[in-house]
Amino acid sequence: MSPSPAASAPSAPARGRVLVLAAALAAATGCNALAPPVPPPTAFTSFAAENVPGLSERSVEDESGGFDLRGSVPEIPGAEPLTGRLAAIADREAADFRNAYDEAERMEVGWTLTAAAKGLVGVRMVRTEVDHRGRHDAYSTYYYDVRTGRTAYSTELLAGDAELRELNGLVAEELEHGAGDPRRLHPGFRLYDSIGFNPDGGLLVEFDAGRVAPVAEGRVAAVVAAADARPLLSELGDRVLAATRTDPRAFSVDSPPQDPPPDEPPPPGPGVPGAVPPREDHDCGVETVCVALTFDDGPSPHTGEVLDLLDRRGAAATFFLSGNAIRNRPALAGRTWAAGHAIGSHGETHERFTDLSRGELDAELDTVDALIRREAGVRVDLLRPPYGDTGEAVGEVAKEHGQAQIVWDTDSEDWTGISAEEIAANVAATPPGGLVLLHDTERTTVEALPKILDHFESQGWAAVTVPDLLGDTEAGRPYYTRDPVANEECILLDGCPI
């Protein structure tokens, strides 16, 4: 049995409704040396293995390519779908870690039970990753319903997206005064992938090392007092709370579900708070004239300002992210997605895809796919080939990855060093249904953005995401514009006529 992580004691007093702590300190025992340790507020409820007759472990192992995966997931008689789901999660996390970081050495997977009562099992998984940054831990907590055989994500303890946003706001307020950086927070299900309860019934959130504070600071946790947490909970959340407050006793599953769900379900969708950001459907081309602003090469030092500007103006955009840029500013990838913008891959190295072999192309996409999945929890279905260069092999590899190629018909030329006024003038030439190339790495682009949005607003046009503009797209196919006739011409010419 993988041991439970050491209990932690608070390093600062509670302030208001939320307590934020870097949890790496020893547990306090109080004045009575003979009394058992009192669990600190940032410790999850814990249920001993002895309370679950027949509980064992299934090993998860992989030694391919010089990478070592070691660990286990719980195996409860009658709860086989839970074991299969957690094993699949461990395999996916290991593959993404290996693909995201060339320096990834190994991953160790451990677990503890946070609930085992009232027809529910809570499992907190701890992944210890080892790479060039040293050893650092990541956490995720899942809830299994013995009646349905379904394993729920942590954010499903909350009643909806509004409640997740409220929780995010409470944590952000407290991070202003304690551990972590509130600018790294966003109401996304991947960031909030470990939520549960402490022994006092408080709603406990924990963040992976490196998520809201530097990796060296380790785990950061936040607690919302029980009275304040209750209005945020879903029906599942109420059930889990009741299960965690039940005195430990023998727990067993009478029989497995008749129709167990698959080990690899589809990505989380509507119904999982934080999984599908709010996006407006503009009915482009019918009700509304639309254009899509696209930003390449980020996240950058300017991306946060671009996101703030778009939010103030009620505009949406699409961001094509590069590998090293995500590693340098991982929180911005999740924040961009959670704000309702679309994100896609711009490759790992920014090499011309047409100069690469099939194997090199595949590696370019694997890396960014893994990075985005780690930070935003979503499957990438959009690809921006660097320099807009594409060809038959690029299209075939993009199709294998399930990604449409998004090029452009309007180049802002912001990458050439021209002024903000010139950038805005170039974008003003965008035709209805056009795709605009911009770069959030350029200071002048940030300066030009208000003028660009002013222009489209004066025309009565909407700035939307690529999925909103194009609707359903075909994996591997290039798209330069929404206009199908013009798009075919651009494909034939390997670029749009000026």
CSV table of C-alpha atoms in Angstrom, one decimal:
chain,number,residue,atom,x,y,z
A,1,MET,CA,0.0,0.0,0.0
A,2,SER,CA,1.4,3.4,-0.9
A,3,PRO,CA,1.7,5.4,2.3
A,4,SER,CA,-0.3,8.5,2.9
A,5,PRO,CA,1.6,11.8,2.5
A,6,ALA,CA,2.7,13.2,5.8
A,7,ALA,CA,0.1,15.4,7.5
A,8,SER,CA,0.9,19.1,7.4
A,9,ALA,CA,0.5,21.9,9.9
A,10,PRO,CA,-0.6,25.4,9.1
A,11,SER,CA,2.1,28.1,8.7
A,12,ALA,CA,-0.2,31.1,8.9
A,13,PRO,CA,-3.5,31.8,10.7
A,14,ALA,CA,-6.8,31.6,8.8
A,15,ARG,CA,-7.9,34.9,7.3
A,16,GLY,CA,-11.6,35.2,6.5
A,17,ARG,CA,-13.2,32.3,4.6
A,18,VAL,CA,-10.1,30.8,3.0
A,19,LEU,CA,-6.9,29.4,4.5
A,20,VAL,CA,-3.9,29.1,2.1
A,21,LEU,CA,-0.8,27.1,3.1
A,22,ALA,CA,2.3,25.7,1.6
A,23,ALA,CA,1.9,22.2,2.9
A,24,ALA,CA,5.3,20.8,3.8
A,25,LEU,CA,5.5,21.3,7.6
A,26,ALA,CA,5.2,18.7,10.4
A,27,ALA,CA,1.8,18.0,12.0
A,28,ALA,CA,1.1,19.8,15.3
A,29,THR,CA,0.3,17.5,18.3
A,30,GLY,CA,-1.0,20.2,20.8
A,31,CYS,CA,-0.2,20.4,24.4
A,32,ASN,CA,-0.9,16.8,25.3
A,33,ALA,CA,2.1,14.7,24.1
A,34,LEU,CA,0.0,11.5,24.4
A,35,ALA,CA,-2.8,12.7,22.2
A,36,PRO,CA,-2.9,11.6,18.6
A,37,PRO,CA,-1.8,14.2,16.0
A,38,VAL,CA,-4.5,16.5,15.0
A,39,PRO,CA,-4.9,16.6,11.2
A,40,PRO,CA,-4.2,20.1,10.0
A,41,PRO,CA,-6.8,22.0,7.9
A,42,THR,CA,-4.9,21.2,4.7
A,43,ALA,CA,-5.1,17.4,5.2
A,44,PHE,CA,-7.7,15.4,3.2
A,45,THR,CA,-9.9,13.0,5.1
A,46,SER,CA,-8.2,9.5,5.1
A,47,PHE,CA,-9.7,6.0,5.2
A,48,ALA,CA,-7.4,3.1,6.1
A,49,ALA,CA,-7.0,0.1,3.8
A,50,GLU,CA,-8.1,-2.1,6.7
A,51,ASN,CA,-11.6,-0.7,6.3
A,52,VAL,CA,-12.0,-2.1,2.8
A,53,PRO,CA,-11.8,-6.0,2.9
A,54,GLY,CA,-10.0,-7.4,-0.1
A,55,LEU,CA,-8.4,-4.1,-1.1
A,56,SER,CA,-5.3,-4.7,-3.1
A,57,GLU,CA,-3.2,-2.9,-5.7
A,58,ARG,CA,-2.7,-3.0,-9.5
A,59,SER,CA,0.8,-2.2,-10.6
A,60,VAL,CA,1.3,0.5,-13.3
A,61,GLU,CA,4.7,0.1,-14.9
A,62,ASP,CA,6.5,1.3,-18.0
A,63,GLU,CA,10.2,1.3,-18.8
A,64,SER,CA,10.2,2.3,-22.5
A,65,GLY,CA,12.5,4.8,-24.0
A,66,GLY,CA,14.6,5.4,-20.9
A,67,PHE,CA,11.6,6.6,-19.0
A,68,ASP,CA,10.5,4.7,-15.8
A,69,LEU,CA,6.9,4.6,-14.6
A,70,ARG,CA,6.4,2.9,-11.2
A,71,GLY,CA,3.4,2.7,-8.8
A,72,SER,CA,0.0,1.3,-8.4
A,73,VAL,CA,-3.7,2.1,-8.2
A,74,PRO,CA,-6.3,0.6,-5.8
A,75,GLU,CA,-8.2,-2.5,-6.7
A,76,ILE,CA,-11.4,-3.0,-4.7
A,77,PRO,CA,-13.5,-6.1,-5.3
A,78,GLY,CA,-16.6,-5.2,-7.3
A,79,ALA,CA,-15.2,-1.7,-8.3
A,80,GLU,CA,-13.2,-2.9,-11.3
A,81,PRO,CA,-14.2,0.1,-13.4
A,82,LEU,CA,-12.5,2.4,-10.9
A,83,THR,CA,-9.2,0.4,-11.2
A,84,GLY,CA,-9.3,0.5,-14.9
A,85,ARG,CA,-10.0,4.2,-15.1
A,86,LEU,CA,-7.3,5.1,-12.7
A,87,ALA,CA,-4.8,2.8,-14.4
A,88,ALA,CA,-5.6,4.5,-17.7
A,89,ILE,CA,-5.2,7.9,-16.1
A,90,ALA,CA,-1.8,7.0,-14.8
A,91,ASP,CA,-0.7,5.7,-18.2
A,92,ARG,CA,-1.9,8.9,-19.9
A,93,GLU,CA,-0.3,11.2,-17.4
A,94,ALA,CA,3.0,9.3,-17.7
A,95,ALA,CA,2.9,9.5,-21.6
A,96,ASP,CA,2.1,13.2,-21.5
A,97,PHE,CA,4.9,13.9,-19.0
A,98,ARG,CA,7.4,11.9,-21.1
A,99,ASN,CA,6.3,13.7,-24.3
A,100,ALA,CA,6.2,17.2,-22.8
A,101,TYR,CA,9.7,17.1,-21.3
A,102,ASP,CA,12.8,15.6,-23.0
A,103,GLU,CA,14.4,15.5,-19.5
A,104,ALA,CA,11.6,13.4,-18.0
A,105,GLU,CA,13.2,10.6,-16.1
A,106,ARG,CA,10.5,8.8,-14.1
A,107,MET,CA,7.1,9.0,-12.6
A,108,GLU,CA,6.0,7.4,-9.3
A,109,VAL,CA,2.3,6.9,-8.7
A,110,GLY,CA,0.9,6.6,-5.2
A,111,TRP,CA,-2.6,6.9,-3.7
A,112,THR,CA,-4.7,7.2,-0.6
A,113,LEU,CA,-8.4,6.7,0.0
A,114,THR,CA,-10.2,10.0,1.0
A,115,ALA,CA,-13.7,8.3,1.2
A,116,ALA,CA,-15.1,4.8,1.4
A,117,ALA,CA,-18.7,5.0,2.5
A,118,LYS,CA,-22.3,5.5,1.4
A,119,GLY,CA,-21.7,4.0,-2.0
A,120,LEU,CA,-18.8,6.2,-2.9
A,121,VAL,CA,-15.0,5.8,-3.1
A,122,GLY,CA,-12.6,8.8,-3.1
A,123,VAL,CA,-9.1,8.3,-4.4
A,124,ARG,CA,-6.4,10.9,-4.2
A,125,MET,CA,-3.5,10.1,-6.6
A,126,VAL,CA,-0.1,11.6,-6.0
A,127,ARG,CA,2.3,11.6,-9.0
A,128,THR,CA,5.9,12.3,-8.2
A,129,GLU,CA,7.6,13.5,-11.4
A,130,VAL,CA,11.4,13.6,-11.8
A,131,ASP,CA,13.0,15.7,-14.5
A,132,HIS,CA,15.5,18.6,-14.9
A,133,ARG,CA,13.7,20.5,-12.1
A,134,GLY,CA,14.2,17.7,-9.6
A,135,ARG,CA,11.4,15.9,-7.8
A,136,HIS,CA,8.0,17.5,-7.6
A,137,ASP,CA,4.5,16.2,-6.9
A,138,ALA,CA,1.2,16.5,-8.7
A,139,TYR,CA,-2.2,15.6,-7.3
A,140,SER,CA,-5.6,14.6,-8.6
A,141,THR,CA,-8.6,13.2,-6.8
A,142,TYR,CA,-11.5,11.1,-8.3
A,143,TYR,CA,-14.8,9.9,-7.0
A,144,TYR,CA,-16.3,6.6,-7.9
A,145,ASP,CA,-20.0,5.8,-7.6
A,146,VAL,CA,-20.5,2.1,-7.0
A,147,ARG,CA,-24.1,2.2,-8.4
A,148,THR,CA,-23.2,3.6,-11.8
A,149,GLY,CA,-19.5,2.5,-12.2
A,150,ARG,CA,-18.7,6.1,-13.2
A,151,THR,CA,-15.5,7.9,-11.9
A,152,ALA,CA,-16.1,11.6,-11.5
A,153,TYR,CA,-13.7,14.5,-11.7
A,154,SER,CA,-13.0,16.7,-8.7
A,155,THR,CA,-14.8,19.7,-10.1
A,156,GLU,CA,-18.0,17.7,-10.2
A,157,LEU,CA,-18.2,18.2,-6.4
A,158,LEU,CA,-19.3,21.7,-7.4
A,159,ALA,CA,-22.8,22.6,-8.6
A,160,GLY,CA,-21.6,24.3,-11.8
A,161,ASP,CA,-19.3,26.7,-13.6
A,162,ALA,CA,-20.5,29.6,-11.5
A,163,GLU,CA,-19.6,27.8,-8.3
A,164,LEU,CA,-16.2,27.0,-9.7
A,165,ARG,CA,-15.7,30.7,-10.6
A,166,GLU,CA,-16.7,31.6,-7.0
A,167,LEU,CA,-14.3,29.2,-5.6
A,168,ASN,CA,-11.6,30.5,-7.8
A,169,GLY,CA,-12.3,34.0,-6.7
A,170,LEU,CA,-12.1,33.0,-3.0
A,171,VAL,CA,-8.7,31.3,-3.5
A,172,ALA,CA,-7.4,34.3,-5.6
A,173,GLU,CA,-8.3,36.7,-2.7
A,174,GLU,CA,-6.3,34.7,-0.3
A,175,LEU,CA,-3.3,34.1,-2.5
A,176,GLU,CA,-2.8,37.9,-2.4
A,177,HIS,CA,-1.7,37.5,1.2
A,178,GLY,CA,-0.1,34.0,1.2
A,179,ALA,CA,1.6,31.4,-0.9
A,180,GLY,CA,1.1,31.3,-4.6
A,181,ASP,CA,0.4,33.9,-7.3
A,182,PRO,CA,-3.3,34.7,-7.9
A,183,ARG,CA,-2.5,35.6,-11.5
A,184,ARG,CA,-1.9,31.9,-12.2
A,185,LEU,CA,-5.4,30.9,-11.2
A,186,HIS,CA,-8.3,30.3,-13.6
A,187,PRO,CA,-11.6,28.4,-13.3
A,188,GLY,CA,-10.5,25.4,-15.3
A,189,PHE,CA,-11.1,21.7,-14.3
A,190,ARG,CA,-7.4,20.8,-14.9
A,191,LEU,CA,-6.1,23.4,-12.4
A,192,TYR,CA,-8.8,22.3,-9.9
A,193,ASP,CA,-8.2,18.6,-10.4
A,194,SER,CA,-7.8,17.8,-6.7
A,195,ILE,CA,-10.7,18.9,-4.5
A,196,GLY,CA,-12.0,17.1,-1.4
A,197,PHE,CA,-12.8,17.7,2.2
A,198,ASN,CA,-10.8,18.0,5.4
A,199,PRO,CA,-11.9,16.3,8.7
A,200,ASP,CA,-13.8,19.5,9.7
A,201,GLY,CA,-15.9,19.4,6.5
A,202,GLY,CA,-14.1,22.2,4.9
A,203,LEU,CA,-13.7,22.2,1.1
A,204,LEU,CA,-10.0,21.5,0.4
A,205,VAL,CA,-8.3,22.4,-2.9
A,206,GLU,CA,-4.6,21.5,-3.6
A,207,PHE,CA,-2.4,22.6,-6.4
A,208,ASP,CA,0.5,20.7,-8.0
A,209,ALA,CA,4.0,22.0,-7.4
A,210,GLY,CA,4.7,24.7,-10.0
A,211,ARG,CA,1.0,25.5,-10.7
A,212,VAL,CA,0.4,28.6,-8.6
A,213,ALA,CA,3.9,29.0,-7.1
A,214,PRO,CA,7.5,28.1,-8.1
A,215,VAL,CA,8.2,24.4,-8.2
A,216,ALA,CA,10.6,24.6,-5.3
A,217,GLU,CA,7.7,25.8,-3.0
A,218,GLY,CA,5.9,22.5,-3.5
A,219,ARG,CA,2.2,21.9,-2.7
A,220,VAL,CA,-0.1,24.9,-2.1
A,221,ALA,CA,-3.5,24.2,-0.6
A,222,ALA,CA,-6.6,26.2,0.2
A,223,VAL,CA,-9.5,25.5,2.5
A,224,VAL,CA,-13.0,27.0,2.4
A,225,ALA,CA,-14.8,26.7,5.7
A,226,ALA,CA,-17.6,24.1,5.8
A,227,ALA,CA,-20.4,26.7,6.2
A,228,ASP,CA,-19.2,28.7,3.2
A,229,ALA,CA,-18.5,25.6,1.1
A,230,ARG,CA,-22.0,24.0,1.3
A,231,PRO,CA,-23.7,26.4,-1.1
A,232,LEU,CA,-21.1,25.6,-3.7
A,233,LEU,CA,-21.7,21.8,-3.7
A,234,SER,CA,-23.4,19.6,-6.2
A,235,GLU,CA,-25.6,16.6,-5.3
A,236,LEU,CA,-22.4,14.5,-5.7
A,237,GLY,CA,-20.5,17.0,-3.5
A,238,ASP,CA,-23.1,16.6,-0.7
A,239,ARG,CA,-22.9,12.8,-1.0
A,240,VAL,CA,-19.1,12.9,-0.8
A,241,LEU,CA,-19.1,15.2,2.1
A,242,ALA,CA,-21.5,12.8,4.0
A,243,ALA,CA,-19.2,9.9,3.1
A,244,THR,CA,-16.1,11.7,4.4
A,245,ARG,CA,-17.8,12.5,7.7
A,246,THR,CA,-18.9,8.9,8.3
A,247,ASP,CA,-17.0,7.1,10.9
A,248,PRO,CA,-14.6,4.5,9.3
A,249,ARG,CA,-16.1,1.1,9.1
A,250,ALA,CA,-16.0,-2.0,6.8
A,251,PHE,CA,-16.7,-0.9,3.3
A,252,SER,CA,-17.4,-3.3,0.4
A,253,VAL,CA,-19.1,-3.2,-3.0
A,254,ASP,CA,-21.9,-5.7,-3.3
A,255,SER,CA,-21.6,-6.2,-7.1
A,256,PRO,CA,-20.0,-4.5,-10.1
A,257,PRO,CA,-22.3,-2.3,-12.3
A,258,GLN,CA,-24.1,-4.1,-15.0
A,259,ASP,CA,-22.9,-1.8,-17.8
A,260,PRO,CA,-19.5,-0.4,-16.7
A,261,PRO,CA,-18.2,2.6,-18.5
A,262,PRO,CA,-15.0,2.2,-20.6
A,263,ASP,CA,-11.6,2.8,-19.1
A,264,GLU,CA,-11.0,5.6,-21.7
A,265,PRO,CA,-14.1,7.7,-21.7
A,266,PRO,CA,-14.3,10.8,-24.0
A,267,PRO,CA,-12.8,14.0,-22.7
A,268,PRO,CA,-14.9,15.8,-20.1
A,269,GLY,CA,-17.6,17.9,-21.6
A,270,PRO,CA,-20.7,19.8,-20.4
A,271,GLY,CA,-21.6,18.9,-16.9
A,272,VAL,CA,-18.1,18.9,-15.7
A,273,PRO,CA,-17.5,22.4,-14.2
A,274,GLY,CA,-14.5,24.1,-15.8
A,275,ALA,CA,-14.3,21.6,-18.7
A,276,VAL,CA,-16.1,23.7,-21.4
A,277,PRO,CA,-15.6,27.4,-21.0
A,278,PRO,CA,-18.5,29.7,-22.0
A,279,ARG,CA,-18.4,30.5,-25.6
A,280,GLU,CA,-21.0,32.4,-27.7
A,281,ASP,CA,-22.3,30.9,-30.9
A,282,HIS,CA,-22.6,33.8,-33.3
A,283,ASP,CA,-24.1,31.9,-36.2
A,284,CYS,CA,-21.4,33.3,-38.4
A,285,GLY,CA,-22.3,33.9,-42.0
A,286,VAL,CA,-26.0,33.8,-41.2
A,287,GLU,CA,-26.8,36.1,-38.4
A,288,THR,CA,-23.4,37.8,-38.0
A,289,VAL,CA,-20.4,38.8,-40.1
A,290,CYS,CA,-17.4,37.2,-38.3
A,291,VAL,CA,-13.6,37.3,-38.4
A,292,ALA,CA,-11.1,35.3,-36.4
A,293,LEU,CA,-8.1,36.9,-34.8
A,294,THR,CA,-5.4,34.3,-34.3
A,295,PHE,CA,-2.2,34.8,-32.2
A,296,ASP,CA,0.9,32.8,-32.7
A,297,ASP,CA,4.1,31.9,-30.7
A,298,GLY,CA,2.8,32.4,-27.2
A,299,PRO,CA,2.2,32.3,-24.3
A,300,SER,CA,4.5,35.4,-23.9
A,301,PRO,CA,5.0,38.2,-21.4
A,302,HIS,CA,2.2,40.1,-23.3
A,303,THR,CA,-0.4,37.3,-23.4
A,304,GLY,CA,-2.0,38.3,-20.1
A,305,GLU,CA,-2.5,41.8,-21.3
A,306,VAL,CA,-4.1,40.6,-24.6
A,307,LEU,CA,-6.5,38.3,-22.6
A,308,ASP,CA,-7.5,41.3,-20.4
A,309,LEU,CA,-8.1,43.5,-23.4
A,310,LEU,CA,-10.2,40.9,-25.2
A,311,ASP,CA,-12.2,40.3,-22.0
A,312,ARG,CA,-13.0,44.0,-21.6
A,313,ARG,CA,-14.1,44.2,-25.2
A,314,GLY,CA,-16.2,41.0,-25.2
A,315,ALA,CA,-14.1,39.6,-28.0
A,316,ALA,CA,-12.8,36.0,-28.5
A,317,ALA,CA,-9.7,34.8,-30.3
A,318,THR,CA,-7.6,31.7,-31.0
A,319,PHE,CA,-4.1,31.2,-29.7
A,320,PHE,CA,-1.6,28.8,-31.3
A,321,LEU,CA,0.9,27.8,-28.6
A,322,SER,CA,4.5,26.7,-29.0
A,323,GLY,CA,6.2,24.1,-26.8
A,324,ASN,CA,8.9,26.1,-25.1
A,325,ALA,CA,6.5,29.1,-24.6
A,326,ILE,CA,4.1,26.8,-22.7
A,327,ARG,CA,6.9,25.5,-20.5
A,328,ASN,CA,7.9,29.0,-19.7
A,329,ARG,CA,4.4,30.2,-18.8
A,330,PRO,CA,2.2,27.1,-18.3
A,331,ALA,CA,-0.5,28.9,-16.3
A,332,LEU,CA,-1.3,31.1,-19.3
A,333,ALA,CA,-2.3,28.1,-21.4
A,334,GLY,CA,-4.9,27.1,-18.9
A,335,ARG,CA,-6.1,30.6,-18.4
A,336,THR,CA,-6.5,31.2,-22.1
A,337,TRP,CA,-8.7,28.2,-22.4
A,338,ALA,CA,-10.7,28.9,-19.3
A,339,ALA,CA,-11.4,32.5,-20.5
A,340,GLY,CA,-13.3,31.1,-23.5
A,341,HIS,CA,-10.7,31.4,-26.2
A,342,ALA,CA,-9.7,28.5,-28.5
A,343,ILE,CA,-6.2,27.1,-28.3
A,344,GLY,CA,-4.2,25.1,-30.8
A,345,SER,CA,-0.8,23.8,-31.6
A,346,HIS,CA,2.0,25.7,-33.3
A,347,GLY,CA,4.5,23.0,-33.0
A,348,GLU,CA,7.4,22.5,-30.7
A,349,THR,CA,10.4,24.2,-32.4
A,350,HIS,CA,8.8,26.5,-35.0
A,351,GLU,CA,10.8,24.7,-37.7
A,352,ARG,CA,9.1,24.7,-41.1
A,353,PHE,CA,7.0,21.5,-41.1
A,354,THR,CA,7.7,21.0,-44.8
A,355,ASP,CA,11.4,20.5,-43.9
A,356,LEU,CA,10.8,17.8,-41.4
A,357,SER,CA,10.5,14.0,-41.7
A,358,ARG,CA,7.2,12.2,-40.7
A,359,GLY,CA,8.8,11.2,-37.4
A,360,GLU,CA,9.9,14.7,-36.6
A,361,LEU,CA,6.5,16.1,-37.5
A,362,ASP,CA,4.8,13.5,-35.2
A,363,ALA,CA,7.2,14.5,-32.4
A,364,GLU,CA,6.5,18.2,-32.9
A,365,LEU,CA,2.7,17.6,-32.5
A,366,ASP,CA,3.0,15.0,-29.7
A,367,THR,CA,5.0,17.4,-27.5
A,368,VAL,CA,2.6,20.3,-27.8
A,369,ASP,CA,-0.5,18.0,-27.5
A,370,ALA,CA,0.9,16.7,-24.2
A,371,LEU,CA,1.7,20.2,-22.9
A,372,ILE,CA,-1.7,21.5,-23.6
A,373,ARG,CA,-3.4,18.5,-22.2
A,374,ARG,CA,-1.3,18.8,-19.0
A,375,GLU,CA,-2.2,22.5,-18.6
A,376,ALA,CA,-5.7,22.8,-19.9
A,377,GLY,CA,-6.9,19.2,-19.9
A,378,VAL,CA,-8.2,19.3,-23.5
A,379,ARG,CA,-7.5,17.5,-26.7
A,380,VAL,CA,-6.0,19.7,-29.4
A,381,ASP,CA,-7.9,19.8,-32.7
A,382,LEU,CA,-6.4,22.9,-34.3
A,383,LEU,CA,-2.9,23.2,-35.8
A,384,ARG,CA,-1.1,26.3,-37.2
A,385,PRO,CA,1.9,25.2,-39.3
A,386,PRO,CA,4.8,27.6,-38.7
A,387,TYR,CA,5.1,30.2,-41.5
A,388,GLY,CA,1.8,28.8,-42.9
A,389,ASP,CA,3.9,26.2,-44.9
A,390,THR,CA,2.0,23.0,-45.4
A,391,GLY,CA,2.0,20.0,-47.8
A,392,GLU,CA,0.8,16.5,-48.3
A,393,ALA,CA,2.9,14.9,-45.5
A,394,VAL,CA,1.9,17.7,-43.1
A,395,GLY,CA,-1.8,17.1,-43.8
A,396,GLU,CA,-1.4,13.4,-43.3
A,397,VAL,CA,0.2,13.8,-39.9
A,398,ALA,CA,-2.3,16.5,-38.9
A,399,LYS,CA,-5.1,14.1,-39.8
A,400,GLU,CA,-3.6,11.4,-37.7
A,401,HIS,CA,-3.6,13.8,-34.7
A,402,GLY,CA,-7.2,14.8,-35.4
A,403,GLN,CA,-6.2,18.4,-36.2
A,404,ALA,CA,-7.4,20.8,-38.9
A,405,GLN,CA,-4.7,23.1,-40.3
A,406,ILE,CA,-5.6,26.7,-39.7
A,407,VAL,CA,-3.7,29.2,-42.0
A,408,TRP,CA,-4.8,32.8,-42.8
A,409,ASP,CA,-5.9,35.1,-45.5
A,410,THR,CA,-4.8,38.3,-43.8
A,411,ASP,CA,-1.3,38.8,-42.5
A,412,SER,CA,-1.0,41.7,-40.1
A,413,GLU,CA,2.8,41.8,-40.7
A,414,ASP,CA,3.2,42.6,-37.0
A,415,TRP,CA,6.3,40.3,-37.0
A,416,THR,CA,8.1,42.7,-39.4
A,417,GLY,CA,8.6,45.5,-36.8
A,418,ILE,CA,6.0,47.9,-38.3
A,419,SER,CA,4.1,50.3,-36.1
A,420,ALA,CA,0.8,49.6,-34.3
A,421,GLU,CA,-1.0,52.0,-36.7
A,422,GLU,CA,0.3,50.0,-39.7
A,423,ILE,CA,-0.7,46.7,-38.1
A,424,ALA,CA,-4.2,48.0,-37.5
A,425,ALA,CA,-4.4,49.2,-41.1
A,426,ASN,CA,-3.3,45.8,-42.5
A,427,VAL,CA,-5.9,44.0,-40.4
A,428,ALA,CA,-8.6,46.5,-41.5
A,429,ALA,CA,-8.3,44.9,-45.0
A,430,THR,CA,-9.7,41.5,-43.6
A,431,PRO,CA,-12.6,40.3,-45.7
A,432,PRO,CA,-15.8,38.9,-44.1
A,433,GLY,CA,-15.1,35.4,-42.7
A,434,GLY,CA,-11.3,36.0,-42.7
A,435,LEU,CA,-8.6,34.6,-40.6
A,436,VAL,CA,-6.0,37.1,-39.3
A,437,LEU,CA,-2.4,36.4,-38.4
A,438,LEU,CA,-1.2,38.2,-35.3
A,439,HIS,CA,1.5,37.5,-32.7
A,440,ASP,CA,1.0,38.1,-28.9
A,441,THR,CA,4.7,38.2,-28.6
A,442,GLU,CA,4.9,41.7,-30.1
A,443,ARG,CA,4.4,44.8,-28.0
A,444,THR,CA,3.1,46.7,-31.0
A,445,THR,CA,0.4,44.1,-31.5
A,446,VAL,CA,-0.9,44.8,-28.0
A,447,GLU,CA,-1.0,48.5,-28.8
A,448,ALA,CA,-2.8,47.8,-32.1
A,449,LEU,CA,-5.4,45.5,-30.7
A,450,PRO,CA,-7.8,48.3,-29.4
A,451,LYS,CA,-7.8,49.9,-32.9
A,452,ILE,CA,-8.4,46.5,-34.5
A,453,LEU,CA,-11.4,45.8,-32.3
A,454,ASP,CA,-12.7,49.4,-32.8
A,455,HIS,CA,-12.6,48.8,-36.6
A,456,PHE,CA,-14.6,45.6,-36.5
A,457,GLU,CA,-17.1,47.0,-34.0
A,458,SER,CA,-17.7,50.0,-36.3
A,459,GLN,CA,-18.5,47.5,-39.1
A,460,GLY,CA,-20.8,45.5,-36.9
A,461,TRP,CA,-18.6,42.5,-37.2
A,462,ALA,CA,-17.8,40.0,-34.4
A,463,ALA,CA,-14.3,38.8,-33.5
A,464,VAL,CA,-14.7,35.1,-32.7
A,465,THR,CA,-12.8,31.9,-32.2
A,466,VAL,CA,-11.8,29.7,-35.1
A,467,PRO,CA,-14.3,27.0,-34.1
A,468,ASP,CA,-17.0,29.7,-34.0
A,469,LEU,CA,-16.0,31.0,-37.4
A,470,LEU,CA,-15.6,27.7,-39.2
A,471,GLY,CA,-17.9,25.3,-37.4
A,472,ASP,CA,-17.0,21.7,-38.0
A,473,THR,CA,-13.6,21.2,-39.6
A,474,GLU,CA,-12.0,18.2,-41.3
A,475,ALA,CA,-8.8,16.9,-39.7
A,476,GLY,CA,-5.8,17.4,-41.9
A,477,ARG,CA,-7.5,19.9,-44.2
A,478,PRO,CA,-6.1,23.5,-44.6
A,479,TYR,CA,-8.4,26.5,-43.8
A,480,TYR,CA,-7.5,30.0,-44.9
A,481,THR,CA,-11.0,31.6,-44.7
A,482,ARG,CA,-14.6,30.8,-44.0
A,483,ASP,CA,-15.5,31.4,-47.7
A,484,PRO,CA,-15.4,27.9,-49.3
A,485,VAL,CA,-14.7,29.1,-52.8
A,486,ALA,CA,-11.9,31.4,-51.7
A,487,ASN,CA,-10.5,28.7,-49.5
A,488,GLU,CA,-10.2,26.3,-52.4
A,489,GLU,CA,-8.3,28.9,-54.4
A,490,CYS,CA,-6.0,29.5,-51.5
A,491,ILE,CA,-5.3,25.8,-51.2
A,492,LEU,CA,-4.5,25.5,-54.9
A,493,LEU,CA,-2.1,28.5,-54.7
A,494,ASP,CA,-0.5,27.4,-51.4
A,495,GLY,CA,-1.6,30.7,-50.0
A,496,CYS,CA,-4.2,33.4,-50.6
A,497,PRO,CA,-3.8,36.0,-53.4
A,498,ILE,CA,-3.0,39.5,-52.1
